[in-house]
Coordinates of C-alpha atoms in Angstrom, one line a residue:
M16 CA -19.4 -45.1 -63.3
T17 CA -16.1 -44.5 -64.9
T18 CA -14.8 -46.5 -67.9
L19 CA -12.0 -48.9 -67.4
T20 CA -9.1 -49.4 -69.7
P21 CA -8.8 -53.0 -71.0
S22 CA -5.6 -53.7 -69.1
V23 CA -7.1 -52.7 -65.7
A24 CA -10.5 -54.4 -66.0
P25 CA -9.5 -58.1 -65.5
I26 CA -7.6 -57.4 -62.3
A27 CA -10.2 -55.0 -60.9
E28 CA -13.2 -57.2 -61.6
S29 CA -11.8 -60.5 -60.5
D30 CA -11.9 -61.4 -56.9
D31 CA -10.3 -64.7 -57.7
H32 CA -6.8 -65.0 -56.2
S33 CA -6.1 -68.4 -57.7
I34 CA -3.3 -66.8 -59.9
D35 CA 0.2 -67.7 -58.9
G36 CA 1.4 -65.4 -56.1
S37 CA 4.3 -63.7 -57.9
E38 CA 2.4 -63.4 -61.2
G39 CA -0.7 -62.1 -59.5
L40 CA 1.3 -59.7 -57.4
A41 CA 3.1 -58.3 -60.4
A42 CA -0.2 -57.9 -62.4
S43 CA -1.9 -56.2 -59.4
R44 CA 1.0 -53.8 -59.0
E45 CA 1.0 -52.9 -62.7
A46 CA -2.7 -52.3 -62.7
F47 CA -2.5 -50.2 -59.6
K48 CA 0.3 -48.1 -61.1
M49 CA -1.6 -47.5 -64.3
S50 CA -4.8 -46.5 -62.4
F51 CA -2.8 -44.3 -60.0
N52 CA -1.3 -42.4 -62.9
S53 CA -4.7 -42.0 -64.6
V54 CA -6.5 -38.7 -63.7
E55 CA -10.1 -39.8 -64.2
V56 CA -9.9 -43.1 -62.3
D57 CA -12.4 -43.9 -59.5
H58 CA -10.9 -43.9 -56.0
A59 CA -12.9 -47.1 -55.1
L60 CA -11.1 -48.9 -58.0
L61 CA -7.7 -47.8 -56.6
I62 CA -8.6 -49.1 -53.1
K63 CA -9.8 -52.4 -54.6
Q64 CA -6.6 -52.9 -56.5
M65 CA -4.5 -52.0 -53.4
Q66 CA -6.6 -54.5 -51.4
A67 CA -5.8 -57.2 -53.9
I68 CA -2.0 -56.5 -53.6
V69 CA -2.3 -56.5 -49.8
D70 CA -4.2 -59.8 -49.8
I71 CA -1.6 -61.5 -52.0
L72 CA 1.2 -60.2 -49.7
L73 CA -0.6 -61.4 -46.6
A74 CA -1.1 -64.8 -48.1
Q75 CA 2.7 -64.9 -48.6
K76 CA 3.3 -63.6 -45.1
Q77 CA 5.2 -60.6 -46.3
F78 CA 3.9 -58.1 -43.8
A79 CA 6.6 -55.4 -44.0
E80 CA 6.3 -55.4 -47.8
A81 CA 2.5 -55.0 -47.5
L82 CA 3.0 -52.0 -45.2
N83 CA 5.4 -50.5 -47.8
E84 CA 2.8 -51.0 -50.5
I85 CA 0.2 -49.1 -48.4
E86 CA 2.6 -46.1 -48.4
G87 CA 1.8 -45.8 -52.1
L88 CA -1.6 -44.6 -51.1
K89 CA -0.3 -41.9 -48.8
N90 CA -0.2 -39.0 -51.4
L91 CA -3.7 -39.9 -52.6
A92 CA -5.0 -40.3 -49.0
A93 CA -4.0 -36.7 -48.2
S94 CA -6.6 -35.4 -50.6
H95 CA -9.3 -38.0 -50.4
K96 CA -11.0 -39.0 -47.1
K97 CA -12.4 -42.4 -48.1
T98 CA -8.9 -43.4 -49.4
K99 CA -7.4 -42.4 -46.1
F100 CA -9.9 -44.5 -44.1
A101 CA -9.3 -47.5 -46.4
M102 CA -5.5 -47.1 -46.0
L103 CA -5.8 -47.0 -42.2
E104 CA -8.1 -50.1 -42.2
M105 CA -5.6 -52.0 -44.4
K106 CA -2.7 -51.0 -42.2
G107 CA -4.6 -52.2 -39.1
R108 CA -5.5 -55.5 -40.8
I109 CA -1.8 -56.1 -41.8
K110 CA -0.6 -55.4 -38.3
Q111 CA -3.3 -57.6 -36.8
V112 CA -2.7 -60.6 -39.1
G113 CA 1.1 -60.1 -38.8
A114 CA 0.9 -60.0 -35.0
R115 CA -0.6 -63.5 -35.0
S116 CA 2.5 -64.7 -36.9
G117 CA 4.9 -62.9 -34.7
F118 CA 5.6 -59.8 -36.9
R119 CA 6.3 -56.6 -35.0
S120 CA 5.8 -53.5 -37.2
R121 CA 7.7 -51.2 -34.9
A122 CA 10.7 -53.4 -34.3
T123 CA 13.5 -52.0 -36.5
K124 CA 16.1 -54.5 -35.3
K125 CA 16.3 -57.6 -33.2
Y126 CA 16.3 -57.1 -29.5
T127 CA 19.6 -57.9 -28.0
T128 CA 21.1 -57.4 -24.6
K129 CA 23.2 -54.3 -24.1
R130 CA 26.9 -54.8 -23.8
V131 CA 28.7 -52.8 -21.2
K132 CA 31.8 -51.1 -22.7
K133 CA 34.9 -51.7 -20.6
P134 CA 37.0 -48.6 -20.0

């Protein structure tokens, strides 16, 4: 098992999401960035921290932001198979939860009727 730095340990080990949403999100993002930049960090720890970020964003119904956060794993996922699978599972979960709330991940703009140009 790898050793954890003191700043990463409280976020990684706590499954309690009772922290205020914005404070918890900021703390989770900071812990993820520190772990991502560390060379000897365990991939499971990164996935757990990203999952904490996604859970907070889903609770706040910020689905597009959650999908953007997942893109942070893309570089790591290219070299690590388990990370890629976890990233795809999180993406699917975000889209599934978002679909229940009316979020469309592929919609880039609102659907409008086409106007015919008059010559």
